């Protein structure tokens, strides 16, 4: 999901106005005289039931919530109502000011910044918040993957992530073998993923063109990765470079190795070389990476 708002008539200075906000806009946007800006993925969630369901998913082990892309505070209100302490991250200054004022007496901190400009550790410090925490976000679609990686790979990762993404992306994140993708492997290396529910376009203002999905990621205490993560992802990327090809062909064409060596690697890892990339589990990718690392010194030169 995306976000920056364009002012139609700045209440106290701000950006020049463009056109009056649509009558279909939620009252908060009409009050702010803000027109959602596509370039920042501002599809605001207006369905109260969906908002309540997302807020409920943050419950459990902790009530400290880092919300990415707070907008005008629709989800923030539900989180606060449920008793959470909230650190809201929002790039749009007008929306930051509005949310700060709207919840001024509540346990809320705002980081008015690009979420990718600071590490999660720095964001937590700004919000005076300590782990464990839950991350939640109705994410702008143009930064979905980088934001998810930003938190999965963090020094201080959340315990749980609840993200609204395009439905098709959510399905890929939560897929299991034989329907794995590069994104699915990258996510599952760090977390257990499940698609909680699908959200129709009419739950948003303005409605996006496609369905969305809420995905829950329970982060692993220890990522299911071999020690050399870089090599792991190099092997996985090679496998998925030609997802319709049998694995030995895909690996042979993308990793430097003597002709035909991929079949031996796969055998060493206990994987049938006729299988395709989407059918491998994280554990099998890890075994394949280990087999690759064992074989590589004997080949005399490194791959590109
Ligand atoms: N949470 C609100 C809701 O559900 O109605 C707003 C969701 S809207 C899809 C995405 C929000 O993310 C927008 O308010 C937008 O301004 C904000 N945003 C976009 N890019 C951002 C970034 N790089 N860092 C932080 N916030 C961002």
XYZ file of N, CA and C in Angstrom, residues 15-285:
813
model
N 1.754 22.962 2.246
C 1.836 22.847 0.787
C 0.689 23.565 0.111
N 0.898 24.058 -1.124
C -0.178 24.748 -1.828
C -1.330 23.798 -2.126
N -2.562 24.333 -2.136
C -3.685 23.433 -2.361
C -3.808 23.079 -3.830
N -4.403 21.913 -4.073
C -4.613 21.448 -5.438
C -6.106 21.496 -5.742
N -6.901 20.667 -5.086
C -8.343 20.683 -5.289
C -9.007 20.274 -3.992
N -10.289 20.637 -3.797
C -10.922 20.305 -2.525
C -10.968 18.803 -2.334
N -10.841 18.326 -1.086
C -10.890 16.890 -0.847
C -12.243 16.317 -1.254
N -12.209 15.090 -1.749
C -13.435 14.434 -2.184
C -14.401 14.275 -1.008
N -15.709 14.321 -1.319
C -16.719 14.118 -0.264
C -16.666 12.716 0.288
N -16.087 11.788 -0.522
C -15.991 10.404 -0.052
C -14.851 10.241 0.951
N -14.040 11.275 1.113
C -12.873 11.167 1.994
C -13.324 11.033 3.446
N -12.530 10.318 4.249
C -12.855 10.240 5.676
C -12.784 11.631 6.314
N -13.558 11.863 7.400
C -13.642 13.199 7.991
C -12.284 13.785 8.367
N -11.351 12.933 8.809
C -10.033 13.452 9.212
C -9.332 14.125 8.030
N -9.441 13.515 6.842
C -8.780 14.101 5.672
C -9.490 15.370 5.241
N -10.829 15.401 5.401
C -11.573 16.611 5.034
C -11.190 17.744 5.986
N -11.056 17.391 7.261
C -10.656 18.395 8.245
C -9.264 18.942 7.912
N -8.393 18.045 7.528
C -7.019 18.440 7.200
C -6.918 19.092 5.830
N -7.963 18.941 5.033
C -7.969 19.391 3.638
C -6.770 18.804 2.889
N -6.658 17.472 3.066
C -5.556 16.746 2.418
C -6.106 15.792 1.375
N -5.457 15.800 0.254
C -5.800 14.920 -0.840
C -4.750 13.807 -0.864
N -5.160 12.537 -0.758
C -4.153 11.475 -0.701
C -3.192 11.519 -1.889
N -1.958 11.311 -1.599
C -0.936 11.371 -2.654
C -0.495 9.961 -3.039
N -0.732 9.665 -4.302
C -0.370 8.334 -4.804
C 1.113 8.050 -4.659
N 1.939 9.070 -4.884
C 3.387 8.842 -4.894
C 3.879 8.322 -3.540
N 3.101 8.557 -2.479
C 3.482 8.014 -1.170
C 2.569 6.863 -0.756
N 1.792 6.386 -1.709
C 0.966 5.204 -1.439
C -0.099 5.445 -0.395
N -0.700 6.615 -0.426
C -1.677 6.926 0.629
C -3.064 6.384 0.299
N -3.222 5.081 0.518
C -4.540 4.448 0.468
C -4.905 4.175 1.912
N -5.726 5.056 2.472
C -6.014 4.974 3.901
C -7.080 3.922 4.171
N -6.845 3.143 5.208
C -7.796 2.094 5.577
C -8.935 2.736 6.366
N -10.159 2.585 5.869
C -11.285 3.261 6.522
C -12.279 2.277 7.143
N -12.129 1.000 6.869
C -13.080 0.003 7.378
C -12.742 -0.315 8.841
N -13.650 0.064 9.739
C -13.377 -0.071 11.179
C -13.185 -1.531 11.598
N -13.918 -2.450 10.968
C -13.763 -3.864 11.331
C -12.367 -4.361 10.979
N -11.913 -3.978 9.782
C -10.577 -4.415 9.358
C -9.517 -3.807 10.278
N -9.695 -2.539 10.612
C -8.732 -1.876 11.516
C -8.685 -2.600 12.865
N -9.871 -2.961 13.376
C -9.923 -3.642 14.683
C -9.263 -5.021 14.600
N -9.460 -5.711 13.486
C -8.858 -7.048 13.347
C -7.337 -6.956 13.287
N -6.839 -5.946 12.598
C -5.369 -5.793 12.526
C -4.819 -5.463 13.916
N -5.491 -4.534 14.606
C -5.021 -4.150 15.947
C -5.020 -5.365 16.873
N -6.047 -6.226 16.734
C -6.130 -7.409 17.608
C -4.941 -8.350 17.370
N -4.448 -8.382 16.139
C -3.321 -9.279 15.831
C -2.027 -8.853 16.526
N -1.971 -7.604 16.994
C -0.742 -7.149 17.674
C -0.702 -7.610 19.125
N -1.803 -8.142 19.635
C -1.865 -8.536 21.051
C -0.967 -9.719 21.348
N -0.902 -10.103 22.607
C -0.095 -11.261 22.947
C 1.091 -10.892 23.801
N 2.284 -11.298 23.324
C 3.430 -11.197 24.223
C 3.829 -9.767 24.591
N 3.460 -8.810 23.785
C 3.897 -7.452 24.100
C 2.867 -6.450 23.643
N 2.810 -5.315 24.296
C 1.895 -4.265 23.864
C 2.673 -3.030 23.441
N 3.936 -3.241 23.023
C 4.686 -2.113 22.468
C 4.644 -2.270 20.961
N 4.100 -1.258 20.298
C 3.874 -1.399 18.860
C 4.565 -0.281 18.097
N 5.342 -0.669 17.094
C 5.927 0.295 16.175
C 5.074 0.260 14.909
N 4.404 1.372 14.615
C 3.510 1.414 13.450
C 4.207 2.162 12.311
N 4.307 1.499 11.179
C 4.952 2.130 10.023
C 3.884 2.753 9.138
N 4.000 4.055 8.863
C 3.049 4.751 8.004
C 1.720 4.950 8.717
N 1.730 5.857 9.703
C 0.534 6.012 10.555
C -0.604 6.736 9.843
N -0.311 7.437 8.742
C -1.373 8.178 8.053
C -1.972 9.218 8.983
N -3.314 9.310 9.024
C -3.948 10.267 9.937
C -4.337 9.590 11.251
N -3.904 8.340 11.431
C -4.039 7.696 12.739
C -5.202 6.734 12.868
N -5.738 6.239 11.748
C -6.901 5.345 11.815
C -6.560 4.058 12.588
N -5.434 3.440 12.240
C -5.027 2.223 12.949
C -4.459 2.587 14.322
N -3.755 3.702 14.385
C -3.170 4.157 15.657
C -4.255 4.228 16.739
N -5.411 4.751 16.366
C -6.500 4.906 17.339
C -6.894 3.542 17.900
N -6.964 2.537 17.042
C -7.341 1.193 17.511
C -6.250 0.597 18.401
N -4.998 0.842 18.036
C -3.890 0.294 18.832
C -3.911 0.896 20.230
N -4.115 2.213 20.292
C -4.132 2.897 21.594
C -5.334 2.436 22.419
N -6.458 2.286 21.736
C -7.667 1.828 22.430
C -7.450 0.448 23.056
N -6.646 -0.387 22.379
C -6.369 -1.737 22.889
C -5.323 -1.756 23.989
N -4.823 -0.587 24.365
C -3.886 -0.519 25.489
C -2.419 -0.545 25.102
N -2.121 -0.423 23.801
C -0.715 -0.474 23.383
C -0.019 0.871 23.602
N 1.293 0.793 23.807
C 2.138 1.987 23.689
C 2.604 2.023 22.255
N 2.481 3.162 21.587
C 2.714 3.180 20.144
C 3.844 4.143 19.772
N 4.719 3.644 18.896
C 5.678 4.525 18.223
C 5.252 4.567 16.762
N 4.763 5.726 16.324
C 4.253 5.857 14.957
C 5.319 6.506 14.079
N 5.612 5.860 12.944
C 6.582 6.410 11.998
C 5.799 6.878 10.775
N 6.000 8.126 10.383
C 5.243 8.681 9.253
C 6.122 9.708 8.552
N 6.133 9.641 7.225
C 7.017 10.514 6.457
C 6.374 11.877 6.174
N 5.055 11.934 6.170
C 4.345 13.149 5.770
C 4.199 14.088 6.973
N 4.825 15.251 6.870
C 4.866 16.153 8.036
C 3.486 16.613 8.473
N 2.612 16.869 7.505
C 1.266 17.336 7.865
C 0.532 16.259 8.668
N 0.699 14.987 8.234
C 0.038 13.896 8.948
C 0.678 13.679 10.318
N 1.999 13.830 10.384
C 2.689 13.706 11.693
C 2.105 14.719 12.674
N 1.986 15.970 12.223
C 1.499 17.036 13.110
C 0.072 16.721 13.553
N -0.719 16.208 12.612
C -2.114 15.903 12.931
C -2.198 14.783 13.979
N -1.429 13.712 13.750
C -1.467 12.556 14.662
C -0.946 12.962 16.049
N 0.097 13.789 16.052
C 0.663 14.237 17.340
C -0.404 14.968 18.151
N -1.136 15.846 17.467
C -2.173 16.645 18.130
C -3.371 15.767 18.526
N -3.758 14.882 17.597
C -4.952 14.054 17.826
C -4.804 13.177 19.066
N -3.586 12.650 19.285
C -3.395 11.711 20.406
C -2.480 12.311 21.473
N -2.590 13.628 21.653
C -1.593 14.305 22.506
C -1.573 13.803 23.952
N -2.688 13.277 24.452
C -2.702 12.835 25.852
C -2.496 11.329 25.992
N -2.057 10.693 24.920
C -1.995 9.225 24.954
C -0.548 8.724 24.855
N -0.317 7.433 25.178
C 1.056 6.914 25.163
C 1.570 6.695 23.739
N 1.842 7.805 23.067
C 2.244 7.749 21.656
C 3.463 8.631 21.422
N 4.433 8.098 20.693
C 5.558 8.900 20.201
C 5.498 8.877 18.679
N 5.951 9.972 18.080
C 5.957 10.012 16.615
C 7.380 10.204 16.118
N 7.782 9.407 15.146
C 9.043 9.641 14.442
C 8.655 10.095 13.049
N 8.829 11.389 12.785
C 8.423 11.941 11.491
C 9.594 11.795 10.527
N 9.676 10.637 9.916
C 10.852 10.321 9.093
C 10.514 9.236 8.082
N 11.385 9.102 7.100
C 11.338 7.967 6.183
C 11.764 6.737 6.996
N 10.922 5.725 7.040
C 11.210 4.556 7.880
C 12.518 3.872 7.482
N 12.906 4.030 6.210
C 14.128 3.361 5.759
C 15.383 4.191 6.042
N 15.190 5.437 6.502
C 16.349 6.303 6.742
C 17.033 5.966 8.064
N 16.320 5.305 8.959
C 16.882 4.964 10.267
C 16.729 3.466 10.510
N 17.679 2.903 11.240
C 17.548 1.471 11.565
C 16.449 1.315 12.619
N 15.863 0.118 12.723
C 14.879 -0.101 13.785
C 15.430 0.270 15.161
N 16.714 0.008 15.398
C 17.309 0.367 16.697
C 17.229 1.881 16.903
N 17.543 2.647 15.858
C 17.486 4.115 15.972
C 16.050 4.605 16.143
N 15.136 3.956 15.425
C 13.721 4.349 15.563
C 13.244 4.109 16.993
N 13.593 2.932 17.537
C 13.168 2.616 18.906
C 13.733 3.635 19.889
N 14.989 4.043 19.661
C 15.607 5.022 20.564
C 14.847 6.347 20.489
N 14.452 6.729 19.265
C 13.691 7.985 19.106
C 12.374 7.920 19.880
N 11.783 6.734 19.867
C 10.473 6.576 20.512
C 10.582 6.158 21.961
N 11.826 6.111 22.478
C 12.029 5.717 23.869
C 11.363 4.359 24.133
N 11.536 3.431 23.205
C 10.875 2.128 23.279
C 11.940 1.032 23.258
N 11.698 -0.017 24.026
C 12.665 -1.116 24.071
C 12.015 -2.391 23.560
N 12.822 -3.330 23.053
C 12.241 -4.620 22.698
C 11.777 -5.346 23.967
N 10.872 -6.303 23.899
C 10.240 -6.783 22.669
C 9.143 -5.841 22.190
N 8.990 -5.825 20.868
C 7.950 -4.985 20.289
C 7.355 -5.692 19.066
N 6.190 -5.194 18.667
C 5.519 -5.701 17.459
C 5.554 -4.592 16.420
N 5.817 -4.949 15.167
C 5.769 -3.955 14.090
C 4.479 -4.173 13.299
N 3.773 -3.101 12.994
C 2.558 -3.219 12.196
C 2.553 -2.119 11.143
N 2.034 -2.420 9.970
C 2.009 -1.382 8.940
C 1.129 -1.750 7.767
N 0.346 -0.763 7.348
C -0.370 -0.839 6.083
C 0.599 -0.198 5.104
N 1.446 -1.030 4.493
C 2.651 -0.508 3.849
C 2.401 0.075 2.464
N 3.090 1.193 2.176
C 3.061 1.690 0.803
C 3.653 0.619 -0.109
N 2.950 0.271 -1.203
C 3.390 -0.870 -2.004
C 4.788 -0.681 -2.572
N 5.178 0.587 -2.815
C 6.462 0.795 -3.484
C 7.653 0.527 -2.563
N 7.399 0.395 -1.255
C 8.514 0.055 -0.362
C 8.206 -1.193 0.482
N 7.238 -1.991 0.041
C 6.875 -3.187 0.814
C 8.096 -4.068 1.101
N 8.777 -4.500 0.038
C 9.875 -5.452 0.232
C 11.020 -4.833 1.049
N 11.483 -3.585 0.714
C 12.568 -3.028 1.528
C 12.196 -2.841 2.997
N 10.936 -2.467 3.274
C 10.549 -2.271 4.683
C 10.560 -3.612 5.419
N 10.046 -4.643 4.766
C 10.016 -5.957 5.415
C 11.453 -6.438 5.695
N 12.318 -6.289 4.706
C 13.725 -6.683 4.907
C 14.376 -5.872 6.016
N 14.082 -4.560 6.023
C 14.644 -3.634 7.012
C 14.407 -4.163 8.431
N 13.210 -4.700 8.666
C 12.880 -5.184 10.008
C 13.318 -6.633 10.226
N 13.209 -7.470 9.178
C 13.614 -8.874 9.353
C 15.104 -8.984 9.663
N 15.898 -8.144 9.004
C 17.358 -8.278 9.122
C 17.943 -7.366 10.198
N 17.073 -6.733 10.977
C 17.536 -5.723 11.942
C 18.298 -6.333 13.111
N 19.128 -5.488 13.737
C 19.800 -5.919 14.971
C 18.778 -6.095 16.088
N 17.762 -5.226 16.059
C 16.688 -5.343 17.051
C 15.386 -5.604 16.309
N 15.186 -6.842 15.858
C 13.968 -7.128 15.086
C 12.745 -7.191 15.990
N 11.554 -6.982 15.427
C 10.333 -7.155 16.225
C 10.108 -8.631 16.496
N 9.243 -8.927 17.480
C 8.859 -10.329 17.727
C 7.888 -10.799 16.661
N 7.053 -9.857 16.239
C 6.008 -10.195 15.280
C 5.837 -8.996 14.332
N 5.543 -9.293 13.075
C 5.232 -8.227 12.120
C 3.863 -8.507 11.525
N 3.049 -7.463 11.446
C 1.728 -7.599 10.823
C 1.701 -6.566 9.707
N 1.685 -7.050 8.477
C 1.796 -6.116 7.364
C 0.653 -6.300 6.376
N 0.120 -5.155 5.924
C -0.862 -5.177 4.842
C -0.082 -4.969 3.548
N -0.232 -5.920 2.645
C 0.487 -5.855 1.370
C -0.489 -6.210 0.245
N -0.036 -6.062 -0.983
C -0.878 -6.511 -2.091
C -1.107 -8.019 -1.923
N -2.329 -8.460 -2.246
C -2.689 -9.862 -1.979
C -1.693 -10.845 -2.615
N -1.310 -10.528 -3.835
C -0.430 -11.440 -4.559
C 0.934 -11.544 -3.847
N 1.393 -10.420 -3.292
C 2.663 -10.420 -2.547
C 2.492 -11.224 -1.250
N 1.334 -11.032 -0.598
C 1.058 -11.756 0.641
C 1.037 -13.261 0.402
N 0.454 -13.657 -0.721
C 0.396 -15.094 -1.026
C 1.797 -15.656 -1.242
N 2.648 -14.840 -1.878
C 4.016 -15.324 -2.109
C 4.788 -15.432 -0.796
N 4.539 -14.457 0.103
C 5.243 -14.488 1.386
C 4.861 -15.705 2.208
N 3.583 -16.081 2.135
C 3.085 -17.156 2.999
C 3.107 -18.524 2.313
N 3.566 -18.570 1.058
C 3.517 -19.838 0.314
C 4.447 -20.883 0.938
N 4.133 -22.134 0.642
C 4.970 -23.248 1.098
C 5.423 -24.019 -0.136
N 6.457 -24.866 0.017
C 6.844 -25.711 -1.116
C 5.637 -26.512 -1.591
N 5.335 -26.710 -2.854
C 6.204 -26.396 -3.995
C 5.943 -25.025 -4.612
N 5.363 -24.087 -3.865
C 5.022 -22.791 -4.458
C 5.899 -21.670 -3.930
N 7.088 -22.005 -3.472
C 7.971 -20.974 -2.916
C 8.502 -20.067 -4.017
N 8.805 -18.819 -3.627
C 9.442 -17.861 -4.536
C 10.671 -17.333 -3.812
N 11.430 -16.491 -4.509
C 12.602 -15.883 -3.864
C 12.162 -15.091 -2.634
N 11.057 -14.320 -2.770
C 10.544 -13.545 -1.632
C 10.140 -14.483 -0.486
N 9.473 -15.588 -0.835
C 9.020 -16.534 0.184
C 10.198 -17.119 0.963
N 11.273 -17.466 0.250
C 12.446 -18.026 0.929
C 13.070 -16.954 1.824
N 13.182 -15.717 1.292
C 13.807 -14.632 2.063
C 13.022 -14.384 3.349
N 11.693 -14.406 3.264
C 10.862 -14.166 4.450
C 10.946 -15.346 5.406
N 10.804 -16.553 4.868
C 10.745 -17.742 5.736
C 12.087 -18.089 6.389
N 13.162 -17.555 5.842
C 14.451 -17.764 6.503
C 14.445 -17.088 7.875
N 13.642 -16.028 8.003
C 13.623 -15.248 9.245
C 12.357 -15.449 10.075
N 11.283 -15.944 9.433
C 10.002 -15.919 10.139
C 9.071 -17.017 9.655
N 8.114 -17.353 10.513
C 6.975 -18.167 10.087
C 5.949 -17.178 9.547
N 5.422 -17.444 8.356
C 4.510 -16.467 7.753
C 3.145 -17.096 7.533
N 2.091 -16.324 7.808
C 0.752 -16.804 7.451
C -0.087 -15.637 6.961
N -0.937 -15.934 5.996
C -1.848 -14.911 5.487
C -3.078 -14.911 6.399
N -3.283 -13.808 7.117
C -4.376 -13.778 8.113
C -5.725 -13.579 7.428
N -5.850 -12.572 6.566
C -7.099 -12.377 5.821
C -6.895 -11.420 4.641
N -7.852 -11.505 3.727
C -7.798 -10.680 2.508
C -8.675 -9.451 2.713
N -8.246 -8.319 2.174
C -8.996 -7.072 2.330
C -9.357 -6.529 0.943
N -10.641 -6.246 0.779
C -11.135 -5.764 -0.522
C -10.808 -4.280 -0.714
N -10.726 -3.827 -1.965
C -10.379 -2.422 -2.228
C -11.302 -1.416 -1.543
N -12.610 -1.759 -1.380
C -13.524 -0.749 -0.829
C -13.282 -0.459 0.656
N -12.343 -1.195 1.271
C -12.006 -0.912 2.677
C -11.070 0.291 2.803
N -10.642 0.839 1.649
C -9.657 1.929 1.656
C -10.228 3.192 1.015
N -9.617 4.324 1.369
C -9.852 5.555 0.622
C -8.507 6.151 0.235
N -8.268 6.388 -1.040
C -9.041 5.886 -2.170
C -8.814 4.384 -2.335
N -9.770 3.686 -2.984
C -9.586 2.235 -3.137
C -8.429 1.914 -4.082
N -7.566 0.988 -3.688
C -6.513 0.557 -4.626
C -7.112 -0.291 -5.737
N -6.303 -0.603 -6.742
C -6.828 -1.355 -7.896
C -6.904 -2.855 -7.622
N -6.164 -3.310 -6.616
C -6.089 -4.758 -6.385
C -6.461 -5.081 -4.941
N -6.739 -6.367 -4.695
C -6.999 -6.819 -3.326
C -5.711 -6.738 -2.493
N -5.903 -6.606 -1.201
C -4.759 -6.595 -0.282
C -4.881 -7.783 0.665
N -3.813 -8.024 1.411
C -3.851 -9.118 2.394
C -3.047 -8.718 3.618
N -3.526 -9.182 4.766
C -2.791 -8.965 6.015
C -1.984 -10.226 6.293
N -0.681 -10.046 6.425
C 0.224 -11.180 6.654
C 0.855 -11.042 8.035
N 0.918 -12.149 8.757
C 1.539 -12.142 10.088
C 2.847 -12.922 10.014
N 3.906 -12.285 10.454
C 5.221 -12.933 10.493
C 5.661 -13.082 11.949
N 5.852 -14.312 12.375
C 6.397 -14.563 13.721
C 7.884 -14.792 13.536
N 8.675 -13.862 14.026
C 10.110 -13.961 13.753
C 10.767 -15.077 14.556
N 11.669 -15.783 13.874
C 12.401 -16.859 14.554
C 13.432 -16.235 15.482
N 13.645 -16.882 16.608
C 14.686 -16.411 17.522
C 16.050 -16.536 16.834
N 16.232 -17.641 16.116
C 17.474 -17.817 15.355
C 17.088 -18.063 13.903
N 17.439 -17.149 12.990
C 17.079 -17.356 11.594
C 17.556 -18.716 11.083
N 16.738 -19.329 10.216
C 17.059 -20.664 9.701
C 18.053 -20.548 8.549
N 19.177 -19.889 8.826
C 20.151 -19.636 7.771
C 21.486 -20.268 8.130
N 22.241 -20.736 7.114
C 23.611 -21.170 7.415
C 24.457 -19.940 7.776
N 25.638 -20.141 8.389
C 26.426 -18.993 8.849
C 26.709 -17.986 7.735
N 26.977 -18.470 6.520
C 27.293 -17.533 5.434
C 26.005 -17.167 4.681
N 25.328 -16.119 5.201
C 24.040 -15.712 4.611
C 24.187 -15.265 3.161
N 25.323 -14.615 2.886
C 25.513 -14.077 1.534
C 25.523 -15.221 0.515
N 26.262 -16.292 0.865
C 26.325 -17.435 -0.057
C 24.955 -18.110 -0.153
N 24.263 -18.213 0.991
C 22.918 -18.805 0.977
C 22.045 -18.087 -0.061
N 22.019 -16.743 0.004
C 21.130 -16.017 -0.908
C 21.648 -16.055 -2.349
N 22.975 -16.202 -2.508
C 23.502 -16.333 -3.866
C 23.016 -17.645 -4.495
N 23.034 -18.705 -3.695
C 22.574 -20.011 -4.190
C 21.066 -19.956 -4.468
N 20.304 -19.340 -3.546
C 18.844 -19.264 -3.727
C 18.514 -18.432 -4.979
N 19.198 -17.290 -5.128
C 18.933 -16.452 -6.323
C 19.251 -17.220 -7.600
N 20.347 -17.991 -7.569
C 20.706 -18.782 -8.758
C 19.600 -19.791 -9.057
N 19.101 -20.437 -8.024
C 18.038 -21.440 -8.218
C 16.789 -20.818 -8.816
N 16.429 -19.624 -8.332
C 15.200 -18.979 -8.808
C 15.412 -18.153 -10.083
N 16.656 -18.114 -10.593
C 16.893 -17.325 -11.810
C 16.126 -17.930 -12.983
N 15.909 -19.239 -12.932
C 15.137 -19.906 -13.992
C 14.201 -20.893 -13.301
N 13.142 -20.351 -12.687
C 12.330 -21.191 -11.804
C 11.660 -22.367 -12.496
N 11.490 -22.295 -13.813
C 10.819 -23.416 -14.491
C 11.796 -24.525 -14.868
N 13.084 -24.218 -14.774
C 14.072 -25.232 -15.142
C 14.355 -26.144 -13.964
N 14.816 -27.339 -14.273
C 15.245 -28.227 -13.202
C 16.453 -27.593 -12.517
N 16.554 -27.857 -11.224
C 17.541 -27.132 -10.414
C 18.977 -27.244 -10.929
N 19.365 -28.424 -11.385
C 20.772 -28.575 -11.785
C 21.087 -27.643 -12.952
N 20.112 -27.417 -13.838
C 20.354 -26.502 -14.968
C 20.452 -25.067 -14.490
N 19.507 -24.667 -13.616
C 19.504 -23.288 -13.122
C 20.807 -22.991 -12.378
N 21.232 -23.921 -11.535
C 22.444 -23.679 -10.743
C 23.673 -23.629 -11.633
N 23.761 -24.570 -12.574
C 24.922 -24.614 -13.453
C 25.058 -23.345 -14.288
N 23.924 -22.749 -14.646
C 24.029 -21.580 -15.527
C 24.284 -20.294 -14.744
N 24.044 -20.271 -13.419
C 24.203 -19.016 -12.676
C 25.342 -18.993 -11.656
N 25.805 -20.158 -11.216
C 26.923 -20.191 -10.266
C 28.154 -20.725 -11.001
N 29.294 -20.116 -10.695
C 30.493 -20.641 -11.347
C 30.802 -22.017 -10.787
N 30.914 -22.996 -11.663
C 31.297 -24.354 -11.249
C 31.590 -25.147 -12.515
N 32.359 -26.207 -12.387
C 32.645 -27.012 -13.586
C 31.346 -27.527 -14.194
N 31.304 -27.707 -15.513
C 30.079 -28.183 -16.158
C 29.583 -29.472 -15.503
N 28.317 -29.492 -15.238
C 27.704 -30.702 -14.675
C 27.886 -30.864 -13.177
N 28.609 -29.931 -12.527
C 28.899 -30.104 -11.090
C 27.637 -29.959 -10.229
N 26.636 -29.252 -10.747
C 25.442 -28.995 -9.930
C 24.763 -30.294 -9.516
N 24.767 -31.280 -10.406
C 24.097 -32.544 -10.072
C 24.764 -33.178 -8.847
N 26.101 -33.096 -8.787
C 26.838 -33.651 -7.649
C 26.508 -32.913 -6.357
N 26.378 -31.583 -6.464
C 26.033 -30.771 -5.289
C 24.691 -31.187 -4.733
N 23.748 -31.320 -5.651
C 22.388 -31.669 -5.240
C 22.367 -33.058 -4.603
N 23.139 -33.960 -5.168
C 23.200 -35.303 -4.598
C 23.788 -35.257 -3.184
N 24.862 -34.456 -3.048
C 25.505 -34.314 -1.730
C 24.505 -33.753 -0.703
N 23.619 -32.871 -1.169
C 22.635 -32.252 -0.263
C 21.390 -33.127 -0.096
N 21.346 -34.251 -0.788
C 20.183 -35.146 -0.665
C 18.943 -34.607 -1.358
N 19.173 -33.866 -2.480
C 18.031 -33.265 -3.196
C 18.016 -33.801 -4.623
N 16.873 -34.251 -5.067
C 16.719 -34.745 -6.439
C 16.992 -33.597 -7.424
N 17.937 -33.793 -8.342
C 18.354 -32.693 -9.222
C 17.289 -32.308 -10.250
N 16.240 -33.147 -10.372
C 15.168 -32.820 -11.329
C 14.162 -31.836 -10.729
N 14.259 -31.606 -9.417
C 13.270 -30.709 -8.797
C 13.475 -29.272 -9.249
N 12.442 -28.461 -8.995
C 12.521 -27.042 -9.357
C 12.640 -26.204 -8.091
N 13.130 -24.968 -8.256
C 13.471 -24.128 -7.098
C 12.302 -23.979 -6.115
N 11.096 -23.815 -6.658
C 9.938 -23.550 -5.796
C 9.588 -24.684 -4.858
N 10.154 -25.865 -5.098
C 9.774 -27.022 -4.284
C 10.683 -27.213 -3.070
N 11.753 -26.421 -2.962
C 12.706 -26.635 -1.866
C 12.280 -25.914 -0.592
N 12.506 -26.568 0.542
C 12.261 -25.927 1.840
C 13.513 -25.122 2.223
N 13.373 -24.302 3.259
C 14.520 -23.519 3.735
C 15.662 -24.453 4.141
N 15.303 -25.565 4.802
C 16.333 -26.491 5.266
C 17.088 -27.077 4.069
N 16.360 -27.358 2.979
C 17.039 -27.910 1.799
C 17.952 -26.866 1.155
N 17.505 -25.600 1.118
C 18.398 -24.549 0.579
C 19.648 -24.442 1.449
